Coordinates of C-alpha atoms in Angstrom, one line a residue:
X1 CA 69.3 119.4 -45.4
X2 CA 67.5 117.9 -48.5
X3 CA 67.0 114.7 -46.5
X4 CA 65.3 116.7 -44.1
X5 CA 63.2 118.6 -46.4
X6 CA 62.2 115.3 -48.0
X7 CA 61.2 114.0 -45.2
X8 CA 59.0 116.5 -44.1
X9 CA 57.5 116.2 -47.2
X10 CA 56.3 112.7 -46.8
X11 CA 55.2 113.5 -42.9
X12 CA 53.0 115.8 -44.7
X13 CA 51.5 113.6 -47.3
X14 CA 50.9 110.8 -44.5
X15 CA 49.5 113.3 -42.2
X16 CA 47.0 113.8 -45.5
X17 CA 47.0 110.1 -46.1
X18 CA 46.0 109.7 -42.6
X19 CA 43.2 112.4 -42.5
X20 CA 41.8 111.0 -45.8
X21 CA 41.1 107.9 -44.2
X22 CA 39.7 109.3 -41.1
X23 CA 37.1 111.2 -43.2
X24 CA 36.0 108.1 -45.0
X25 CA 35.6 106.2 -42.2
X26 CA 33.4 109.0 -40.7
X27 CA 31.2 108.9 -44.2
X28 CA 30.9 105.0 -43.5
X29 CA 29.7 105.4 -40.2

C-alpha cells in the first residue's frame, strides 16, 4: 500500500511538472 501511495504522489507532482511547463510555453508564445 505505501508503494502505491508513493507513487501516486509522484503522478501528481509530474502532472504539476507537466502543467508548469505547458504554461510557460504558452507565456513564450
Amino acid at each position: 500500500m505505501k508503494f502505491v501511495v508513493y507513487r501516486e504522489q509522484e503522478y501528481k507532482k509530474l502532472f504539476l511538472v507537466f502543467l508548469f511547463k505547458i504554461k510557460s510555453k504558452l507565456y513564450v508564445f
